[in-house]
Amino acid sequence: MKIAIILFFYMKRFGLIVISCILFFGCKIKEKPEFLGLNKIKVVNVDSQNITLSADALFKNPNDVGGILKTKGLKVFVNEKKVANIVSEEFDVPSKNEFTIPLVVSIATDSLVDKNNLGSLLGSLISQRLKVRYQGEINYKVLGFSSAYNIDEERIIKVKL
């Protein structure tokens, strides 16, 4: 009787190990998701106190498993002046799919004004265009492995006052 119980527990454990190996080795993890770029960088809202910018970070995941993406030290520059840091929650990466991560930041209008860039700001207001730059990292984690995407993209965007 004792031998049957011991044998049952070993078979159960062996079965769990076999199923875990099949699941682990059956799922393909070819490479980290591909960063395709920033899309739809635009001014969402402008008022006397804040300017809200949004952008979509576009990725493509060819793998059978997902993962997690999180921004790390992603900075926003307007007309060459650092005005904000983007901090986001962790984002679940879907498997075998294209997906976007929304990057939304609210910038205080008084942070755009200083004596060094006043001319640049006035020129932007007259032309209704801002030079916006996103710079920093987005980190990817899956099954204990991690890697980083270096982001450094700049666009001229139109501002509707």
Short mmCIF file of N, CA and C in Angstrom, two decimals:
data_model
loop_
_atom_site.label_atom_id
_atom_site.label_comp_id
_atom_site.label_asym_id
_atom_site.label_seq_id
_atom_site.Cartn_x
_atom_site.Cartn_y
_atom_site.Cartn_z
N MET A 1 0.82 -1.19 0.00
CA MET A 1 0.00 0.00 0.00
C MET A 1 0.87 1.26 0.00
N LYS A 2 1.92 1.28 0.85
CA LYS A 2 2.81 2.44 0.89
C LYS A 2 3.51 2.64 -0.45
N ILE A 3 3.88 1.54 -1.07
CA ILE A 3 4.58 1.63 -2.36
C ILE A 3 3.63 2.22 -3.41
N ALA A 4 2.39 1.86 -3.39
CA ALA A 4 1.41 2.38 -4.35
C ALA A 4 1.21 3.88 -4.17
N ILE A 5 1.17 4.34 -2.90
CA ILE A 5 1.00 5.77 -2.63
C ILE A 5 2.23 6.54 -3.08
N ILE A 6 3.41 6.03 -2.76
CA ILE A 6 4.67 6.69 -3.17
C ILE A 6 4.76 6.73 -4.70
N LEU A 7 4.44 5.59 -5.33
CA LEU A 7 4.47 5.52 -6.79
C LEU A 7 3.48 6.50 -7.41
N PHE A 8 2.30 6.66 -6.82
CA PHE A 8 1.29 7.61 -7.29
C PHE A 8 1.82 9.04 -7.25
N PHE A 9 2.45 9.43 -6.13
CA PHE A 9 2.99 10.80 -6.02
C PHE A 9 4.12 11.06 -7.00
N TYR A 10 5.00 10.05 -7.22
CA TYR A 10 6.07 10.23 -8.19
C TYR A 10 5.53 10.35 -9.61
N MET A 11 4.50 9.55 -9.93
CA MET A 11 3.90 9.63 -11.26
C MET A 11 3.21 10.98 -11.47
N LYS A 12 2.57 11.46 -10.43
CA LYS A 12 1.91 12.76 -10.50
C LYS A 12 2.94 13.86 -10.74
N ARG A 13 4.03 13.83 -9.99
CA ARG A 13 5.10 14.81 -10.14
C ARG A 13 5.74 14.70 -11.53
N PHE A 14 5.98 13.48 -11.99
CA PHE A 14 6.57 13.26 -13.31
C PHE A 14 5.64 13.80 -14.39
N GLY A 15 4.34 13.59 -14.24
CA GLY A 15 3.36 14.10 -15.21
C GLY A 15 3.38 15.61 -15.27
N LEU A 16 3.47 16.26 -14.12
CA LEU A 16 3.54 17.73 -14.10
C LEU A 16 4.80 18.23 -14.78
N ILE A 17 5.91 17.55 -14.56
CA ILE A 17 7.17 17.95 -15.21
C ILE A 17 7.07 17.79 -16.72
N VAL A 18 6.49 16.69 -17.18
CA VAL A 18 6.35 16.46 -18.63
C VAL A 18 5.44 17.51 -19.25
N ILE A 19 4.31 17.80 -18.61
CA ILE A 19 3.38 18.82 -19.14
C ILE A 19 4.04 20.19 -19.16
N SER A 20 4.79 20.53 -18.12
CA SER A 20 5.49 21.82 -18.07
C SER A 20 6.51 21.93 -19.19
N CYS A 21 7.26 20.86 -19.45
CA CYS A 21 8.26 20.88 -20.53
C CYS A 21 7.59 21.03 -21.89
N ILE A 22 6.47 20.35 -22.09
CA ILE A 22 5.77 20.46 -23.37
C ILE A 22 5.29 21.89 -23.59
N LEU A 23 4.71 22.48 -22.54
CA LEU A 23 4.23 23.86 -22.67
C LEU A 23 5.38 24.83 -22.88
N PHE A 24 6.47 24.65 -22.13
CA PHE A 24 7.60 25.57 -22.22
C PHE A 24 8.30 25.48 -23.57
N PHE A 25 8.59 24.26 -24.02
CA PHE A 25 9.33 24.11 -25.27
C PHE A 25 8.42 24.19 -26.50
N GLY A 26 7.12 24.03 -26.31
CA GLY A 26 6.18 24.12 -27.42
C GLY A 26 5.91 25.56 -27.81
N CYS A 27 6.07 26.50 -26.89
CA CYS A 27 5.85 27.91 -27.19
C CYS A 27 7.12 28.50 -27.79
N LYS A 28 6.96 29.21 -28.88
CA LYS A 28 8.11 29.81 -29.54
C LYS A 28 8.37 31.20 -28.99
N ILE A 29 9.61 31.44 -28.63
CA ILE A 29 10.07 32.78 -28.27
C ILE A 29 11.23 33.07 -29.22
N LYS A 30 10.89 33.58 -30.39
CA LYS A 30 11.89 33.80 -31.42
C LYS A 30 12.77 35.01 -31.11
N GLU A 31 12.13 36.08 -30.73
CA GLU A 31 12.85 37.34 -30.56
C GLU A 31 11.96 38.31 -29.79
N LYS A 32 12.53 39.40 -29.37
CA LYS A 32 11.71 40.39 -28.69
C LYS A 32 10.81 41.07 -29.72
N PRO A 33 9.66 41.60 -29.26
CA PRO A 33 8.78 42.31 -30.20
C PRO A 33 9.54 43.42 -30.92
N GLU A 34 9.14 43.67 -32.15
CA GLU A 34 9.79 44.69 -32.97
C GLU A 34 9.14 46.04 -32.72
N PHE A 35 9.97 47.05 -32.43
CA PHE A 35 9.47 48.42 -32.28
C PHE A 35 9.37 49.02 -33.66
N LEU A 36 8.16 49.41 -34.06
CA LEU A 36 7.92 49.95 -35.40
C LEU A 36 7.98 51.46 -35.46
N GLY A 37 7.91 52.12 -34.31
CA GLY A 37 8.02 53.58 -34.28
C GLY A 37 6.89 54.23 -33.52
N LEU A 38 6.97 55.55 -33.44
CA LEU A 38 5.92 56.34 -32.80
C LEU A 38 4.97 56.85 -33.88
N ASN A 39 3.70 56.68 -33.63
CA ASN A 39 2.66 57.13 -34.56
C ASN A 39 1.72 58.09 -33.86
N LYS A 40 0.97 58.83 -34.64
CA LYS A 40 -0.09 59.69 -34.14
C LYS A 40 0.36 60.63 -33.02
N ILE A 41 1.54 61.23 -33.19
CA ILE A 41 1.99 62.23 -32.23
C ILE A 41 1.18 63.49 -32.49
N LYS A 42 0.43 63.93 -31.48
CA LYS A 42 -0.44 65.08 -31.70
C LYS A 42 -0.72 65.80 -30.38
N VAL A 43 -1.20 67.01 -30.54
CA VAL A 43 -1.66 67.79 -29.40
C VAL A 43 -3.14 67.44 -29.21
N VAL A 44 -3.45 66.95 -28.02
CA VAL A 44 -4.82 66.54 -27.72
C VAL A 44 -5.63 67.70 -27.18
N ASN A 45 -4.98 68.52 -26.32
CA ASN A 45 -5.69 69.61 -25.68
C ASN A 45 -4.72 70.74 -25.37
N VAL A 46 -5.18 71.97 -25.53
CA VAL A 46 -4.41 73.15 -25.16
C VAL A 46 -5.33 74.06 -24.36
N ASP A 47 -4.88 74.44 -23.18
CA ASP A 47 -5.60 75.46 -22.41
C ASP A 47 -4.57 76.38 -21.77
N SER A 48 -5.01 77.30 -20.94
CA SER A 48 -4.09 78.29 -20.38
C SER A 48 -3.07 77.68 -19.42
N GLN A 49 -3.34 76.49 -18.90
CA GLN A 49 -2.43 75.90 -17.91
C GLN A 49 -1.66 74.70 -18.41
N ASN A 50 -2.23 73.94 -19.36
CA ASN A 50 -1.60 72.69 -19.80
C ASN A 50 -1.70 72.48 -21.30
N ILE A 51 -0.72 71.75 -21.80
CA ILE A 51 -0.76 71.21 -23.16
C ILE A 51 -0.67 69.70 -23.00
N THR A 52 -1.62 68.98 -23.59
CA THR A 52 -1.61 67.53 -23.50
C THR A 52 -1.20 66.95 -24.84
N LEU A 53 -0.15 66.14 -24.82
CA LEU A 53 0.36 65.48 -26.02
C LEU A 53 0.08 63.99 -25.92
N SER A 54 -0.14 63.37 -27.06
CA SER A 54 -0.29 61.91 -27.07
C SER A 54 0.50 61.35 -28.25
N ALA A 55 0.92 60.11 -28.08
CA ALA A 55 1.61 59.37 -29.13
C ALA A 55 1.33 57.90 -28.91
N ASP A 56 1.42 57.13 -29.97
CA ASP A 56 1.27 55.68 -29.87
C ASP A 56 2.60 55.04 -30.23
N ALA A 57 3.13 54.22 -29.32
CA ALA A 57 4.31 53.42 -29.62
C ALA A 57 3.82 52.13 -30.24
N LEU A 58 4.19 51.88 -31.51
CA LEU A 58 3.70 50.74 -32.26
C LEU A 58 4.72 49.60 -32.22
N PHE A 59 4.23 48.39 -31.88
CA PHE A 59 5.07 47.20 -31.78
C PHE A 59 4.42 46.06 -32.56
N LYS A 60 5.25 45.07 -32.90
CA LYS A 60 4.76 43.83 -33.50
C LYS A 60 5.42 42.67 -32.77
N ASN A 61 4.60 41.77 -32.21
CA ASN A 61 5.12 40.62 -31.48
C ASN A 61 4.91 39.35 -32.30
N PRO A 62 6.00 38.72 -32.82
CA PRO A 62 5.87 37.50 -33.61
C PRO A 62 5.82 36.23 -32.75
N ASN A 63 5.96 36.35 -31.45
CA ASN A 63 6.10 35.20 -30.55
C ASN A 63 4.76 34.60 -30.14
N ASP A 64 4.82 33.36 -29.67
CA ASP A 64 3.64 32.67 -29.16
C ASP A 64 3.30 33.10 -27.74
N VAL A 65 4.22 33.78 -27.08
CA VAL A 65 3.96 34.26 -25.72
C VAL A 65 4.04 35.78 -25.70
N GLY A 66 3.35 36.35 -24.75
CA GLY A 66 3.36 37.81 -24.60
C GLY A 66 4.52 38.25 -23.73
N GLY A 67 4.26 39.17 -22.85
CA GLY A 67 5.26 39.72 -21.96
C GLY A 67 4.72 41.00 -21.37
N ILE A 68 5.64 41.82 -20.89
CA ILE A 68 5.25 43.09 -20.27
C ILE A 68 6.16 44.19 -20.78
N LEU A 69 5.57 45.34 -21.12
CA LEU A 69 6.33 46.53 -21.51
C LEU A 69 6.08 47.62 -20.49
N LYS A 70 7.13 48.40 -20.20
CA LYS A 70 7.00 49.52 -19.28
C LYS A 70 7.99 50.60 -19.68
N THR A 71 7.53 51.86 -19.60
CA THR A 71 8.44 52.96 -19.92
C THR A 71 9.42 53.16 -18.78
N LYS A 72 10.63 53.57 -19.14
CA LYS A 72 11.65 53.83 -18.14
C LYS A 72 12.43 55.06 -18.58
N GLY A 73 12.25 56.14 -17.86
CA GLY A 73 13.00 57.35 -18.18
C GLY A 73 12.68 57.92 -19.54
N LEU A 74 11.46 57.77 -20.00
CA LEU A 74 11.07 58.33 -21.29
C LEU A 74 10.76 59.81 -21.08
N LYS A 75 11.56 60.66 -21.74
CA LYS A 75 11.45 62.12 -21.57
C LYS A 75 10.81 62.75 -22.80
N VAL A 76 10.13 63.87 -22.57
CA VAL A 76 9.53 64.63 -23.65
C VAL A 76 10.20 66.00 -23.70
N PHE A 77 10.65 66.38 -24.89
CA PHE A 77 11.26 67.68 -25.12
C PHE A 77 10.37 68.46 -26.09
N VAL A 78 10.15 69.72 -25.81
CA VAL A 78 9.43 70.61 -26.71
C VAL A 78 10.36 71.76 -27.04
N ASN A 79 10.62 71.95 -28.34
CA ASN A 79 11.56 72.98 -28.80
C ASN A 79 12.88 72.89 -28.06
N GLU A 80 13.43 71.68 -27.97
CA GLU A 80 14.75 71.41 -27.37
C GLU A 80 14.79 71.52 -25.85
N LYS A 81 13.66 71.74 -25.20
CA LYS A 81 13.64 71.89 -23.74
C LYS A 81 12.90 70.71 -23.13
N LYS A 82 13.56 70.05 -22.15
CA LYS A 82 12.91 68.93 -21.46
C LYS A 82 11.76 69.48 -20.63
N VAL A 83 10.55 68.94 -20.89
CA VAL A 83 9.38 69.46 -20.20
C VAL A 83 8.63 68.41 -19.38
N ALA A 84 8.90 67.12 -19.62
CA ALA A 84 8.14 66.10 -18.87
C ALA A 84 8.81 64.74 -18.97
N ASN A 85 8.46 63.88 -18.01
CA ASN A 85 8.81 62.46 -18.03
C ASN A 85 7.52 61.68 -18.17
N ILE A 86 7.56 60.64 -19.00
CA ILE A 86 6.38 59.79 -19.14
C ILE A 86 6.58 58.58 -18.24
N VAL A 87 5.63 58.38 -17.34
CA VAL A 87 5.64 57.22 -16.47
C VAL A 87 4.34 56.48 -16.75
N SER A 88 4.45 55.19 -17.07
CA SER A 88 3.24 54.44 -17.37
C SER A 88 3.18 53.17 -16.53
N GLU A 89 2.00 52.62 -16.46
CA GLU A 89 1.81 51.32 -15.83
C GLU A 89 2.38 50.26 -16.76
N GLU A 90 2.57 49.06 -16.23
CA GLU A 90 3.02 47.96 -17.08
C GLU A 90 1.92 47.64 -18.09
N PHE A 91 2.34 47.31 -19.31
CA PHE A 91 1.41 47.02 -20.38
C PHE A 91 1.59 45.57 -20.80
N ASP A 92 0.51 44.80 -20.83
CA ASP A 92 0.58 43.39 -21.24
C ASP A 92 0.72 43.30 -22.75
N VAL A 93 1.72 42.54 -23.19
CA VAL A 93 2.00 42.36 -24.61
C VAL A 93 1.20 41.16 -25.12
N PRO A 94 0.36 41.34 -26.14
CA PRO A 94 -0.36 40.19 -26.70
C PRO A 94 0.57 39.35 -27.57
N SER A 95 0.27 38.07 -27.67
CA SER A 95 1.10 37.20 -28.51
C SER A 95 0.65 37.29 -29.96
N LYS A 96 1.62 37.15 -30.86
CA LYS A 96 1.40 37.14 -32.31
C LYS A 96 0.45 38.23 -32.79
N ASN A 97 0.81 39.47 -32.50
CA ASN A 97 -0.10 40.55 -32.84
C ASN A 97 0.67 41.88 -32.91
N GLU A 98 0.12 42.83 -33.68
CA GLU A 98 0.58 44.21 -33.62
C GLU A 98 -0.21 44.91 -32.54
N PHE A 99 0.44 45.81 -31.82
CA PHE A 99 -0.24 46.51 -30.74
C PHE A 99 0.41 47.86 -30.52
N THR A 100 -0.32 48.76 -29.84
CA THR A 100 0.21 50.07 -29.52
C THR A 100 0.14 50.31 -28.03
N ILE A 101 1.06 51.13 -27.56
CA ILE A 101 1.06 51.59 -26.18
C ILE A 101 0.80 53.09 -26.23
N PRO A 102 -0.25 53.57 -25.58
CA PRO A 102 -0.50 55.01 -25.58
C PRO A 102 0.47 55.73 -24.65
N LEU A 103 1.06 56.80 -25.15
CA LEU A 103 1.97 57.63 -24.36
C LEU A 103 1.36 59.02 -24.27
N VAL A 104 0.73 59.31 -23.16
CA VAL A 104 0.04 60.59 -22.97
C VAL A 104 0.75 61.37 -21.88
N VAL A 105 0.98 62.65 -22.14
CA VAL A 105 1.66 63.49 -21.15
C VAL A 105 1.01 64.87 -21.14
N SER A 106 0.85 65.41 -19.95
CA SER A 106 0.32 66.75 -19.77
C SER A 106 1.48 67.65 -19.35
N ILE A 107 1.67 68.74 -20.08
CA ILE A 107 2.79 69.64 -19.84
C ILE A 107 2.25 70.98 -19.36
N ALA A 108 2.76 71.46 -18.25
CA ALA A 108 2.38 72.78 -17.75
C ALA A 108 2.91 73.84 -18.70
N THR A 109 2.06 74.77 -19.12
CA THR A 109 2.49 75.78 -20.08
C THR A 109 3.60 76.67 -19.53
N ASP A 110 3.61 76.89 -18.21
CA ASP A 110 4.68 77.73 -17.65
C ASP A 110 6.04 77.03 -17.70
N SER A 111 6.08 75.70 -17.85
CA SER A 111 7.37 75.02 -17.99
C SER A 111 7.97 75.23 -19.38
N LEU A 112 7.18 75.68 -20.33
CA LEU A 112 7.68 75.94 -21.68
C LEU A 112 8.35 77.30 -21.80
N VAL A 113 8.10 78.18 -20.85
CA VAL A 113 8.59 79.55 -20.96
C VAL A 113 9.78 79.76 -20.03
N ASP A 114 10.89 80.15 -20.61
CA ASP A 114 12.03 80.68 -19.86
C ASP A 114 12.80 81.60 -20.79
N LYS A 115 13.75 82.32 -20.25
CA LYS A 115 14.42 83.34 -21.06
C LYS A 115 15.28 82.74 -22.18
N ASN A 116 15.69 81.47 -22.04
CA ASN A 116 16.52 80.84 -23.06
C ASN A 116 15.74 80.40 -24.30
N ASN A 117 14.47 80.04 -24.13
CA ASN A 117 13.73 79.57 -25.30
C ASN A 117 12.50 80.40 -25.61
N LEU A 118 12.45 81.62 -25.14
CA LEU A 118 11.30 82.48 -25.38
C LEU A 118 11.11 82.76 -26.88
N GLY A 119 12.19 83.02 -27.57
CA GLY A 119 12.11 83.27 -29.02
C GLY A 119 11.61 82.05 -29.76
N SER A 120 12.08 80.88 -29.37
CA SER A 120 11.64 79.64 -29.99
C SER A 120 10.16 79.40 -29.74
N LEU A 121 9.72 79.68 -28.52
CA LEU A 121 8.31 79.49 -28.18
C LEU A 121 7.42 80.46 -28.95
N LEU A 122 7.84 81.73 -29.03
CA LEU A 122 7.06 82.71 -29.79
C LEU A 122 6.97 82.33 -31.27
N GLY A 123 8.08 81.86 -31.82
CA GLY A 123 8.08 81.41 -33.21
C GLY A 123 7.14 80.23 -33.42
N SER A 124 7.10 79.33 -32.43
CA SER A 124 6.20 78.18 -32.52
C SER A 124 4.75 78.60 -32.45
N LEU A 125 4.45 79.58 -31.61
CA LEU A 125 3.08 80.03 -31.49
C LEU A 125 2.61 80.73 -32.75
N ILE A 126 3.51 81.50 -33.37
CA ILE A 126 3.15 82.20 -34.60
C ILE A 126 2.93 81.19 -35.74
N SER A 127 3.83 80.23 -35.88
CA SER A 127 3.71 79.24 -36.95
C SER A 127 2.76 78.11 -36.59
N GLN A 128 2.33 78.05 -35.35
CA GLN A 128 1.46 77.01 -34.81
C GLN A 128 2.06 75.62 -34.98
N ARG A 129 3.36 75.53 -34.76
CA ARG A 129 4.07 74.25 -34.84
C ARG A 129 5.02 74.13 -33.66
N LEU A 130 5.12 72.90 -33.13
CA LEU A 130 6.05 72.60 -32.04
C LEU A 130 6.96 71.46 -32.46
N LYS A 131 8.21 71.55 -32.06
CA LYS A 131 9.14 70.46 -32.29
C LYS A 131 9.12 69.58 -31.03
N VAL A 132 8.59 68.37 -31.16
CA VAL A 132 8.44 67.46 -30.02
C VAL A 132 9.37 66.27 -30.20
N ARG A 133 10.06 65.93 -29.13
CA ARG A 133 11.01 64.81 -29.16
C ARG A 133 10.75 63.89 -27.98
N TYR A 134 10.67 62.59 -28.26
CA TYR A 134 10.55 61.56 -27.23
C TYR A 134 11.89 60.83 -27.16
N GLN A 135 12.45 60.74 -25.96
CA GLN A 135 13.76 60.12 -25.81
C GLN A 135 13.79 59.33 -24.51
N GLY A 136 14.27 58.11 -24.57
CA GLY A 136 14.38 57.28 -23.37
C GLY A 136 14.26 55.81 -23.72
N GLU A 137 13.72 55.01 -22.78
CA GLU A 137 13.64 53.57 -22.96
C GLU A 137 12.25 53.04 -22.66
N ILE A 138 11.91 51.98 -23.38
CA ILE A 138 10.76 51.14 -23.04
C ILE A 138 11.34 49.76 -22.82
N ASN A 139 11.04 49.16 -21.67
CA ASN A 139 11.59 47.85 -21.32
C ASN A 139 10.59 46.74 -21.58
N TYR A 140 11.11 45.60 -22.06
CA TYR A 140 10.31 44.42 -22.35
C TYR A 140 10.77 43.29 -21.44
N LYS A 141 9.81 42.61 -20.80
CA LYS A 141 10.12 41.47 -19.93
C LYS A 141 9.24 40.29 -20.30
N VAL A 142 9.88 39.11 -20.38
CA VAL A 142 9.15 37.87 -20.62
C VAL A 142 9.94 36.72 -20.01
N LEU A 143 9.27 35.89 -19.26
CA LEU A 143 9.84 34.68 -18.67
C LEU A 143 11.20 34.92 -18.01
N GLY A 144 11.34 35.99 -17.29
CA GLY A 144 12.58 36.28 -16.57
C GLY A 144 13.65 36.99 -17.39
N PHE A 145 13.45 37.13 -18.69
CA PHE A 145 14.41 37.83 -19.55
C PHE A 145 13.91 39.25 -19.78
N SER A 146 14.83 40.18 -19.95
CA SER A 146 14.41 41.55 -20.24
C SER A 146 15.34 42.17 -21.28
N SER A 147 14.79 43.12 -22.01
CA SER A 147 15.58 43.88 -22.97
C SER A 147 14.95 45.26 -23.08
N ALA A 148 15.68 46.18 -23.69
CA ALA A 148 15.22 47.57 -23.75
C ALA A 148 15.19 48.06 -25.19
N TYR A 149 14.24 48.94 -25.46
CA TYR A 149 14.15 49.65 -26.73
C TYR A 149 14.56 51.08 -26.48
N ASN A 150 15.55 51.56 -27.20
CA ASN A 150 15.93 52.96 -27.10
C ASN A 150 15.06 53.77 -28.04
N ILE A 151 14.38 54.74 -27.48
CA ILE A 151 13.47 55.59 -28.25
C ILE A 151 14.11 56.96 -28.40
N ASP A 152 14.18 57.45 -29.61
CA ASP A 152 14.67 58.80 -29.88
C ASP A 152 14.03 59.27 -31.18
N GLU A 153 12.83 59.83 -31.05
CA GLU A 153 12.09 60.27 -32.23
C GLU A 153 11.64 61.71 -32.05
N GLU A 154 11.75 62.45 -33.16
CA GLU A 154 11.41 63.87 -33.14
C GLU A 154 10.46 64.17 -34.29
N ARG A 155 9.45 64.98 -34.00
CA ARG A 155 8.48 65.37 -35.02
C ARG A 155 8.11 66.84 -34.84
N ILE A 156 7.71 67.44 -35.93
CA ILE A 156 7.11 68.77 -35.90
C ILE A 156 5.60 68.55 -35.94
N ILE A 157 4.90 69.05 -34.93
CA ILE A 157 3.46 68.85 -34.89
C ILE A 157 2.74 70.18 -34.93
N LYS A 158 1.56 70.13 -35.48
CA LYS A 158 0.75 71.34 -35.62
C LYS A 158 -0.09 71.55 -34.36
N VAL A 159 -0.15 72.80 -33.92
CA VAL A 159 -0.91 73.17 -32.73
C VAL A 159 -2.08 74.03 -33.18
N LYS A 160 -3.28 73.63 -32.80
CA LYS A 160 -4.46 74.43 -33.11
C LYS A 160 -4.87 75.13 -31.83
N LEU A 161 -4.70 76.44 -31.81
CA LEU A 161 -5.03 77.23 -30.62
C LEU A 161 -6.50 77.59 -30.58
#
